[in-house]
Coordinates of C-alpha atoms and ligand atoms in Angstrom, one line a residue:
Chain A
M280 CA 62.6 67.3 45.5
N281 CA 64.5 67.2 42.8
M282 CA 63.8 63.6 42.0
I283 CA 60.1 64.0 42.6
L284 CA 59.9 66.8 39.8
T285 CA 62.0 64.7 37.4
S286 CA 60.1 61.4 38.0
T287 CA 57.0 63.2 37.4
V288 CA 58.0 64.3 34.6
N289 CA 58.7 61.4 33.1
G290 CA 55.6 59.7 34.3
L291 CA 54.3 62.7 32.3
V292 CA 55.8 61.5 28.6
L293 CA 56.0 57.8 29.4
S294 CA 52.1 58.3 30.0
A295 CA 51.9 60.1 27.2
I296 CA 53.6 57.4 25.2
Y297 CA 52.3 54.6 26.3
I298 CA 48.6 55.5 25.9
L299 CA 49.8 56.2 22.1
V300 CA 50.7 53.0 21.6
A301 CA 48.4 51.2 23.4
L302 CA 45.9 53.0 21.2
G303 CA 47.7 51.9 18.3
F304 CA 47.7 48.4 19.6
G305 CA 44.1 48.4 21.2
L306 CA 42.5 49.8 17.8
Q307 CA 43.8 47.1 16.0
L308 CA 42.8 44.5 18.9
S309 CA 38.6 45.7 18.7
I310 CA 38.7 46.7 15.1
M311 CA 39.8 43.2 13.4
G312 CA 40.4 41.3 16.3
I313 CA 44.1 40.7 15.8
F314 CA 46.6 40.7 18.7
N315 CA 49.4 42.8 16.7
F316 CA 52.6 41.6 18.6
A317 CA 54.2 43.1 15.8
H318 CA 53.2 46.6 17.3
G319 CA 56.4 47.2 18.8
A320 CA 58.6 46.9 16.4
V321 CA 56.5 48.9 14.1
Y322 CA 57.7 51.8 16.8
M323 CA 61.2 50.7 16.4
I324 CA 61.2 51.4 12.6
G325 CA 59.3 54.6 13.0
A326 CA 62.6 55.8 14.9
Y327 CA 65.5 54.1 12.6
V328 CA 63.7 55.8 9.5
T329 CA 63.3 59.3 11.2
Y330 CA 67.1 58.3 12.4
G331 CA 68.6 57.1 9.1
L332 CA 66.7 60.1 7.2
S333 CA 68.2 62.4 9.4
V334 CA 71.9 61.3 10.3
A335 CA 73.0 59.3 7.8
L336 CA 71.0 61.4 4.6
G337 CA 71.7 65.0 6.7
L338 CA 67.7 65.6 6.1
N339 CA 66.5 68.3 8.7
Q340 CA 65.5 66.2 11.6
W341 CA 61.4 67.6 11.7
V342 CA 61.5 66.7 7.9
S343 CA 63.1 63.1 9.0
L344 CA 60.4 62.8 11.6
L345 CA 57.6 63.7 9.0
I346 CA 58.7 61.5 6.1
S347 CA 59.0 58.6 8.9
V348 CA 55.3 59.1 9.7
I349 CA 53.9 59.0 6.5
L350 CA 56.1 56.4 5.6
V351 CA 55.5 53.7 8.3
G352 CA 51.5 54.8 8.6
A353 CA 51.3 54.1 4.7
S354 CA 53.5 50.8 5.1
G355 CA 50.4 50.1 7.0
L356 CA 48.2 49.8 4.4
L357 CA 49.8 47.1 3.1
L358 CA 50.4 45.4 6.9
E359 CA 46.8 45.3 6.7
K360 CA 46.1 43.8 3.3
F361 CA 49.2 40.9 3.2
C362 CA 49.6 40.0 7.4
F363 CA 46.4 40.8 9.1
R364 CA 43.7 40.3 6.7
P365 CA 44.6 36.8 6.0
F366 CA 44.6 35.9 9.4
Q367 CA 41.7 37.9 10.8
S368 CA 40.1 34.7 12.5
K369 CA 42.7 32.6 12.8
P370 CA 44.4 33.7 16.2
T371 CA 46.9 31.2 15.9
H372 CA 48.4 31.5 12.4
M373 CA 48.4 35.7 13.6
I374 CA 50.5 34.8 16.2
V375 CA 53.2 33.1 13.7
M376 CA 52.4 36.0 11.5
A377 CA 53.3 38.7 14.3
I378 CA 56.4 36.6 16.0
A379 CA 57.7 36.6 12.1
L380 CA 57.6 40.8 11.2
I381 CA 59.2 40.8 14.5
M382 CA 62.2 39.1 13.9
I383 CA 62.4 40.3 9.8
L384 CA 62.0 43.7 11.3
E385 CA 64.9 43.5 14.0
T386 CA 67.2 41.5 12.3
A387 CA 66.9 43.6 9.1
V388 CA 67.8 46.5 11.9
E389 CA 70.3 44.5 13.0
V390 CA 72.1 43.1 9.7
T391 CA 72.2 46.5 8.1
L392 CA 72.7 49.6 11.1
G393 CA 74.3 46.4 13.8
G394 CA 73.3 46.0 17.7
V395 CA 74.4 48.5 18.7
T396 CA 72.6 51.5 21.2
R397 CA 72.4 54.7 19.2
A398 CA 70.8 58.2 20.4
L399 CA 68.5 60.6 18.3
P400 CA 69.8 63.5 18.5
A401 CA 67.1 66.2 20.1
F402 CA 64.5 68.0 18.1
V403 CA 64.8 70.5 20.5
P404 CA 67.9 70.9 22.0
G405 CA 68.5 72.8 25.3
I406 CA 66.7 72.9 28.6
F407 CA 63.7 74.0 29.6
K408 CA 63.4 76.7 32.6
A409 CA 60.3 78.1 34.4
G410 CA 60.9 79.7 37.6
S411 CA 63.1 77.3 40.2
I412 CA 62.3 74.0 37.4
S413 CA 64.2 73.0 34.6
V414 CA 63.3 70.1 32.8
D415 CA 65.4 69.2 29.2
N416 CA 63.4 70.4 25.9
E417 CA 63.1 67.0 24.5
R418 CA 60.6 66.0 27.4
V419 CA 58.2 69.0 26.9
L420 CA 58.1 68.4 23.7
A421 CA 57.3 64.5 23.7
F422 CA 54.3 65.3 26.3
A423 CA 53.1 68.6 24.2
I424 CA 52.9 66.2 21.1
G425 CA 51.8 63.0 22.5
A426 CA 49.0 65.4 24.7
V427 CA 47.9 67.3 20.9
L428 CA 47.9 64.2 19.2
L429 CA 45.7 61.8 21.7
A430 CA 43.0 64.9 21.5
A431 CA 42.7 65.0 17.9
L432 CA 42.6 60.9 17.7
T433 CA 39.7 61.1 20.6
F434 CA 37.7 63.6 18.9
L435 CA 38.2 61.3 15.3
I436 CA 37.1 58.4 17.0
Q437 CA 34.2 59.8 19.0
K438 CA 33.0 62.5 17.4
T439 CA 33.3 61.9 13.7
K440 CA 31.7 59.9 11.0
I441 CA 34.3 57.8 10.1
G442 CA 35.4 57.1 14.4
Q443 CA 31.8 56.3 14.8
Q444 CA 32.5 53.8 12.0
M445 CA 35.2 52.1 13.5
L446 CA 33.3 51.8 17.0
A447 CA 30.9 50.1 14.9
V448 CA 33.1 47.5 13.5
A449 CA 34.9 46.9 16.7
Q450 CA 31.3 46.2 18.2
D451 CA 29.7 44.1 15.2
A452 CA 31.8 44.0 12.2
E453 CA 29.2 42.2 10.0
G454 CA 26.0 44.3 12.2
A455 CA 28.6 47.0 10.0
A456 CA 28.5 45.3 6.8
L457 CA 25.0 45.4 6.9
Q458 CA 25.2 49.6 7.3
G459 CA 26.8 49.4 3.7
I460 CA 30.4 49.8 6.0
D461 CA 33.2 48.8 4.1
T462 CA 34.9 46.9 6.6
H463 CA 38.4 46.5 5.0
R464 CA 38.4 50.1 4.7
I465 CA 37.8 50.5 8.3
A466 CA 40.4 48.0 9.2
A467 CA 43.1 49.6 6.9
T468 CA 42.1 53.0 8.2
A469 CA 43.0 52.1 11.6
T470 CA 46.3 50.4 11.2
V471 CA 47.6 53.0 9.0
I472 CA 46.9 55.2 12.7
A473 CA 48.3 52.3 14.5
C474 CA 51.4 52.9 12.2
A475 CA 52.1 56.4 12.1
T476 CA 51.7 57.3 16.0
A477 CA 54.2 54.7 16.7
A478 CA 56.4 56.0 14.6
L479 CA 56.5 59.1 15.9
S480 CA 56.3 58.0 19.6
G481 CA 59.6 55.8 18.7
S482 CA 61.2 58.7 17.1
L483 CA 60.4 60.8 20.6
M484 CA 61.3 58.4 22.6
A485 CA 64.4 57.5 20.6
T486 CA 65.7 60.9 21.5
I487 CA 65.2 61.4 25.2
F488 CA 66.7 57.8 25.3
S489 CA 68.1 55.5 23.5
M490 CA 67.3 53.2 20.2
N491 CA 68.8 49.8 19.6
P492 CA 66.6 47.0 17.0
F493 CA 64.9 46.0 19.9
M494 CA 63.1 48.8 21.8
G495 CA 60.2 48.0 20.5
D496 CA 60.1 44.4 23.2
N497 CA 59.6 46.6 26.1
I498 CA 57.2 48.8 24.4
L499 CA 54.8 46.3 23.3
L500 CA 54.7 45.2 26.6
K501 CA 53.9 48.2 28.4
A502 CA 51.0 48.6 25.5
I503 CA 49.5 45.1 26.3
Q504 CA 49.6 45.8 30.2
V505 CA 48.3 49.2 29.4
V506 CA 45.1 47.7 26.9
I507 CA 44.4 44.5 29.0
L508 CA 44.4 46.5 32.3
S509 CA 42.2 49.2 30.9
G510 CA 39.5 47.1 29.4
I511 CA 40.2 46.7 25.9
G512 CA 37.8 49.4 23.0
S513 CA 37.8 51.5 26.2
I514 CA 39.7 55.3 25.0
G515 CA 38.9 57.0 28.8
G516 CA 40.2 52.9 30.3
V517 CA 43.4 53.5 27.7
L518 CA 43.9 57.0 29.2
V519 CA 43.5 56.3 32.5
G520 CA 45.6 52.8 32.7
G521 CA 48.0 54.6 30.3
L522 CA 48.9 57.2 33.8
I523 CA 49.2 54.0 35.9
M524 CA 51.7 52.8 33.9
G525 CA 54.0 55.7 33.7
F526 CA 53.9 56.8 36.6
L527 CA 54.7 53.5 37.8
N528 CA 57.3 53.1 35.1
A529 CA 58.7 56.8 36.3
F530 CA 59.1 56.0 40.4
L531 CA 59.5 52.4 40.7
P532 CA 62.7 52.0 39.0
V533 CA 64.0 55.1 41.3
L534 CA 62.0 54.5 44.3
I535 CA 63.2 50.5 44.2
N536 CA 65.5 49.5 41.3
A537 CA 64.4 48.9 37.8
S538 CA 64.1 45.0 37.5
V539 CA 62.0 45.0 40.7
G540 CA 59.8 48.1 39.5
E541 CA 58.8 46.0 36.4
V542 CA 57.7 43.0 38.6
I543 CA 55.9 45.5 40.7
T544 CA 54.2 46.8 37.8
I545 CA 52.6 43.0 36.7
L546 CA 51.9 42.7 39.8
I547 CA 49.6 45.9 40.3
V548 CA 48.2 45.1 37.2
L549 CA 47.2 41.2 37.9
G550 CA 46.1 42.8 41.5
I551 CA 43.4 45.5 39.6
L552 CA 42.4 42.4 37.2
L553 CA 41.6 40.3 40.1
I554 CA 39.4 42.8 41.7
R555 CA 38.1 44.1 38.1
P556 CA 38.4 41.3 35.3
K557 CA 37.3 43.2 32.6
G558 CA 39.2 45.8 33.1
L559 CA 39.3 48.9 34.4
F560 CA 36.5 50.0 32.8
G561 CA 35.2 47.6 30.1
Y562 CA 33.6 49.5 27.4
E563 CA 31.9 51.5 29.7
L564 CA 34.0 54.9 27.8
F565 CA 32.6 54.7 25.3
Chain B
M29 CA 11.1 41.5 -11.1
L30 CA 12.9 43.9 -8.0
L31 CA 14.4 40.7 -6.3
R32 CA 15.0 37.3 -8.5
V33 CA 16.2 34.0 -7.1
S34 CA 16.8 31.3 -9.3
N35 CA 18.4 27.7 -8.7
L36 CA 20.0 28.6 -6.2
T37 CA 22.7 26.6 -3.9
V38 CA 24.3 26.9 -0.8
H39 CA 26.9 25.5 1.1
Y40 CA 28.3 25.6 4.7
G41 CA 31.7 23.4 3.8
K42 CA 30.3 20.2 2.4
A43 CA 26.7 20.6 4.7
V44 CA 24.0 21.4 2.2
A45 CA 21.9 24.8 3.3
L46 CA 20.0 25.4 0.4
E47 CA 18.9 23.3 -2.5
N48 CA 18.0 24.9 -6.2
V49 CA 15.6 28.0 -4.5
S50 CA 13.9 30.0 -7.2
M51 CA 11.7 33.2 -5.6
E52 CA 11.0 36.6 -6.6
V53 CA 9.6 39.7 -4.3
A54 CA 7.4 42.0 -6.8
E55 CA 7.9 46.1 -6.5
G56 CA 5.6 47.4 -3.7
S57 CA 5.1 43.8 -2.3
V58 CA 5.5 42.5 1.2
V59 CA 6.4 38.6 0.7
T60 CA 6.5 36.3 3.4
L61 CA 8.9 33.1 3.6
V62 CA 8.4 30.7 7.3
G63 CA 10.2 27.5 8.1
A64 CA 11.3 25.8 10.9
N65 CA 14.6 26.1 13.2
G66 CA 17.1 25.8 10.8
A67 CA 15.1 25.1 7.2
G68 CA 17.5 28.2 6.3
K69 CA 15.3 31.4 6.0
T70 CA 18.5 33.3 7.2
T71 CA 21.3 31.6 5.0
L72 CA 18.7 32.7 2.3
L73 CA 19.1 36.5 3.1
R74 CA 22.7 36.3 4.0
A75 CA 23.1 34.7 0.3
M76 CA 21.3 37.8 -0.4
S77 CA 23.0 40.7 0.9
G78 CA 26.4 39.5 0.1
L79 CA 27.6 37.8 3.6
I80 CA 27.8 34.3 2.4
P81 CA 28.8 33.2 -1.4
A82 CA 26.7 31.1 -3.5
T83 CA 27.8 27.3 -4.9
S84 CA 25.3 27.4 -7.9
G85 CA 22.8 29.5 -8.8
G86 CA 22.2 33.7 -9.1
I87 CA 20.5 36.2 -7.7
W88 CA 19.2 39.5 -9.1
F89 CA 17.8 42.7 -7.9
R90 CA 17.1 45.2 -10.4
D91 CA 17.9 43.5 -12.9
R92 CA 21.7 43.3 -11.9
K93 CA 23.5 39.7 -10.6
I94 CA 24.3 40.5 -7.0
N95 CA 25.6 37.6 -5.7
G96 CA 29.8 37.8 -5.5
L97 CA 29.5 41.7 -4.7
Q98 CA 30.6 42.3 -1.2
A99 CA 28.6 43.3 1.3
P100 CA 28.2 47.4 1.1
K101 CA 27.5 47.4 -3.2
I102 CA 24.5 45.8 -2.5
V103 CA 23.3 48.0 0.2
E104 CA 23.8 50.5 -1.9
M105 CA 21.8 48.7 -4.4
G106 CA 19.1 49.1 -1.5
L107 CA 18.9 45.9 -0.8
V108 CA 18.8 46.4 3.3
H109 CA 18.6 43.4 5.5
I110 CA 17.8 43.9 9.4
P111 CA 19.3 40.9 10.5
Q112 CA 17.9 38.2 12.6
G113 CA 19.0 39.1 16.4
R114 CA 19.3 42.6 15.8
R115 CA 23.2 43.2 16.1
L116 CA 22.6 46.7 16.8
F117 CA 25.8 48.4 18.5
P118 CA 25.4 48.3 22.0
Y119 CA 27.8 50.6 23.5
L120 CA 27.0 53.4 21.0
T121 CA 23.8 55.9 21.7
V122 CA 20.4 55.5 19.5
M123 CA 20.9 58.3 17.7
S124 CA 24.8 57.0 16.2
N125 CA 23.1 53.7 15.1
L126 CA 20.6 56.0 13.8
Q127 CA 22.9 57.2 11.5
L128 CA 25.4 54.6 10.9
G129 CA 22.6 53.1 8.8
A130 CA 23.1 56.3 6.6
S131 CA 26.8 55.4 6.0
L132 CA 26.3 55.3 2.6
R133 CA 24.4 58.5 1.8
N134 CA 26.2 61.9 1.5
D135 CA 22.3 63.7 0.4
K136 CA 22.5 65.3 3.9
V137 CA 18.6 67.6 3.6
A138 CA 17.1 63.6 2.9
V139 CA 19.1 61.7 5.5
K140 CA 17.6 64.7 8.2
Q141 CA 14.7 64.0 6.6
D142 CA 14.3 60.0 7.7
L143 CA 15.6 60.7 11.2
D144 CA 12.9 63.2 11.6
N145 CA 10.6 60.7 9.9
V146 CA 11.6 57.7 11.7
F147 CA 11.3 59.9 15.0
Q148 CA 7.9 60.7 14.2
H149 CA 7.3 57.3 14.0
F150 CA 8.9 55.7 16.8
P151 CA 8.6 58.5 19.2
R152 CA 10.1 56.5 21.6
L153 CA 13.5 56.4 20.4
Y154 CA 13.4 59.9 19.9
E155 CA 13.4 59.9 24.2
R156 CA 15.7 57.6 24.2
R157 CA 17.8 58.9 21.2
N158 CA 21.2 59.7 24.1
Q159 CA 21.2 56.8 25.6
K160 CA 23.3 53.2 24.2
A161 CA 21.4 51.2 22.1
G162 CA 22.6 48.6 24.2
T163 CA 20.3 49.4 27.6
L164 CA 17.0 49.6 25.6
S165 CA 14.3 46.8 25.6
G166 CA 14.1 44.3 22.9
G167 CA 10.8 46.2 21.7
E168 CA 12.9 49.5 21.8
Q169 CA 16.2 47.8 20.4
Q170 CA 13.7 46.4 16.9
M171 CA 12.5 49.2 16.5
V172 CA 16.3 50.6 16.7
A173 CA 16.8 48.0 14.5
I174 CA 14.4 48.5 11.6
G175 CA 15.0 52.8 11.5
R176 CA 18.4 51.9 11.4
G177 CA 17.2 49.6 8.2
L178 CA 15.3 52.5 6.9
M179 CA 17.9 55.4 7.5
A180 CA 19.9 53.4 4.8
A181 CA 16.5 54.7 2.1
P182 CA 16.0 50.7 1.3
K183 CA 14.4 49.7 -2.1
L184 CA 13.5 45.8 -1.1
L185 CA 14.2 45.6 3.2
L186 CA 14.7 42.2 4.1
M187 CA 13.4 41.5 7.7
D188 CA 14.9 38.2 9.7
E189 CA 12.5 37.4 12.5
P190 CA 11.5 40.3 13.8
S191 CA 8.9 39.5 16.4
L192 CA 12.0 37.2 17.6
G193 CA 12.0 37.4 21.3
L194 CA 9.1 40.0 22.0
A195 CA 6.1 40.1 24.2
P196 CA 3.0 39.4 22.4
L197 CA 2.1 43.2 22.6
M198 CA 4.9 44.3 21.0
V199 CA 4.5 41.6 18.4
A200 CA 1.0 42.8 17.6
E201 CA 3.0 46.6 16.8
L202 CA 5.2 44.8 13.8
V203 CA 1.9 45.0 12.0
P204 CA 1.3 48.7 11.5
V205 CA 4.7 49.2 11.5
I206 CA 5.7 46.8 8.1
K207 CA 2.5 48.2 6.6
Y208 CA 3.8 51.6 7.5
I209 CA 7.0 50.9 5.8
N210 CA 5.4 49.3 2.5
E211 CA 3.0 52.3 2.0
R212 CA 6.3 54.2 1.8
G213 CA 7.2 52.5 -1.1
I214 CA 9.0 49.8 0.4
S215 CA 9.0 46.4 -0.8
V216 CA 9.7 44.2 2.1
L217 CA 11.0 40.3 2.7
L218 CA 9.6 39.2 5.7
V219 CA 10.9 35.9 7.5
E220 CA 9.1 34.8 10.2
Q221 CA 7.8 32.0 12.2
N222 CA 5.1 33.6 13.9
V223 CA 2.0 32.8 11.9
S224 CA -0.4 35.8 12.5
L225 CA 2.1 38.4 12.1
A226 CA 3.3 37.3 8.5
L227 CA 0.3 35.8 7.1
G228 CA -1.1 39.3 8.4
V229 CA 0.8 41.0 6.3
A230 CA 2.4 39.1 3.3
S231 CA 0.4 38.6 0.4
Q232 CA 3.0 36.3 -1.2
G233 CA 4.3 33.7 0.3
Y234 CA 6.9 31.2 0.0
A235 CA 8.1 27.9 3.2
L236 CA 11.2 26.5 3.4
Q237 CA 11.6 23.1 4.4
V238 CA 15.4 21.8 4.4
G239 CA 16.8 24.1 2.5
R240 CA 14.2 23.6 -0.5
I241 CA 11.0 25.7 -1.2
V242 CA 8.0 23.1 -0.4
L243 CA 5.1 25.9 -1.3
E244 CA 4.4 29.0 -2.9
G245 CA 1.9 31.6 -4.1
D246 CA -0.5 33.3 -3.1
I247 CA -0.9 34.0 1.3
E248 CA -4.6 32.6 1.2
K249 CA -2.9 29.3 -0.3
F250 CA -0.7 29.4 3.2
K251 CA -3.8 30.2 5.7
T252 CA -5.0 26.8 4.5
S253 CA -2.0 24.8 4.1
E254 CA -1.3 21.3 6.2
V255 CA 2.2 22.2 4.7
V256 CA 2.5 25.5 6.6
K257 CA 1.7 23.6 9.8
T258 CA 4.3 21.7 9.8
A259 CA 6.8 24.4 8.3
Y260 CA 5.7 25.5 11.7
L261 CA 6.1 23.1 13.8
G262 CA 9.1 21.6 12.4
R263 CA 7.6 18.0 11.5
Ligands
ATP42 N1 28.0 29.0 10.2 C1 27.3 27.7 9.5 N2 28.5 27.0 9.7 C2 27.8 26.0 9.7 N3 26.2 25.5 9.5 C3 25.6 26.8 9.7 C4 25.6 28.1 10.0 N4 24.8 28.5 10.0 C5 23.9 27.7 9.8 N5 24.0 26.6 9.5 C6 23.3 25.8 9.2 O1 22.4 25.5 8.1 C7 21.3 25.3 8.2 C8 20.3 26.5 8.1 O2 20.3 27.3 9.0 P1 19.6 28.9 9.0 O3 20.3 29.7 10.5 O4 19.6 29.6 7.3 O5 18.2 28.1 9.4 P2 16.9 29.3 9.9 O6 15.5 28.1 9.3 O7 16.9 31.0 9.6 O8 16.4 29.0 11.5 P3 16.0 29.6 12.8 O9 14.4 30.1 12.3 O10 16.5 29.0 13.8 O11 16.8 31.3 12.1 C9 21.0 24.9 9.7 O12 21.1 23.5 9.8 C10 22.0 25.5 10.3 O13 22.6 24.7 11.6
MG43 MG1 17.3 32.8 11.3

């Protein structure tokens, strides 16, 4: 009973984080047509900036998180302009660019802070109790922030003018330019949103689990699986795909074992793709 | 002159697509540009709307040089391009597509007025306003493309083969549409391979053959010209 409860809570937390990271990865893919394999490294940097500010400099942890989200988000402007834009129509070059970014960011952290695994202190230490259920506050917080942010992002994309322009660029960039839409501005907006949400996700995960310079590699693989599973460009699809991935990753390691769980997860994703080659939703839910 | 192209040359890599092309569109007129497949008609429109760079020569719109400007700047000046193949946003609703046409406008009241006008002129689009654009018929999609172009409040509308892929009955419906647009004070540069449509609505014409202008002038001249027949038949 306890194990089911713990895994369910973990499933919800993992789902929220996977969905956030996958949404950023998917936004960059559909708007710029690039596979930003460095997205996991950005997530890791977000966690380390929060750590640096709060643990090393002694700032309030919430303030540290806010600064990290703003700084890493703003760095999206530079990423889009200097790292993505020049390679938008050159997919092979973009792969090299992304690998370079991963190596630079991971090495920078490893050299300056060491490769050891650290813990980011909890934002709200303690246990959340409701009747016979008790969960640590950190997980409740991560899920709540994730859910609110997801709702906000969905609203932004589907109901606002800039959101509709993002979808327009994703569906036909040249057609969008002919409507007077500045496609570079839209790409920059998408990258900033993706980087900011990655920084937030990385920081939240670092309090629940732990952090090391390579923590981005695993989440990147998860995000790629969620995006491909759900169908590129579908927000609703990412929600469902993220929940599937989150729960598989919460239950399988407990039921079987962590490594075998990973293998079974990817086999399930492959199986779904065999039945539905365009992913679960394709573009349908836009 | 509303639009003036002077000695424009455009290359794709090393291949010449347009060579020393000069043409004009006067304020308030409907001008047609005819030519066979691959003559360079779309290339000329793409150069005008800032999608591809010119090798040499210039394009002036409302007395301002526009080659070198980004596409959104050109739209803002009132030069609006309805591209070949329509290029709608297939997974967005008809309503969204139309509103996106007004991306650069902040005058909410006038935008609403223009949206009402589009719906009044194309009642079918009003019926389908919440349907995804990609699910409409070819003729309906062309109406969305035209409506979306009008939502930008253009001074000059570039229309690239609006009749493409339409049934003859739908093509005939384009004549009153173009006349209506022109009556509202919008100048039109119409690229067409459909002879009767082009000659039926335009007052001036240009014929393009492998990247060069081979005939220009009053539309009456085009109705009798051998060159036009070759241009359309592609010989
Ligand atoms: N992106 C491109 N790269 C290289 N060559 C191109 C490109 N686009 C067009 N061309 C070439 O430039 C020439 C003119 O093409 P363009 O599309 O302007 O012709 P068109 O008159 O619009 O023809 P159609 O009536 O078939 O639309 C053609 O020879 C075409 O193959
Ligand atoms: Mg063409």
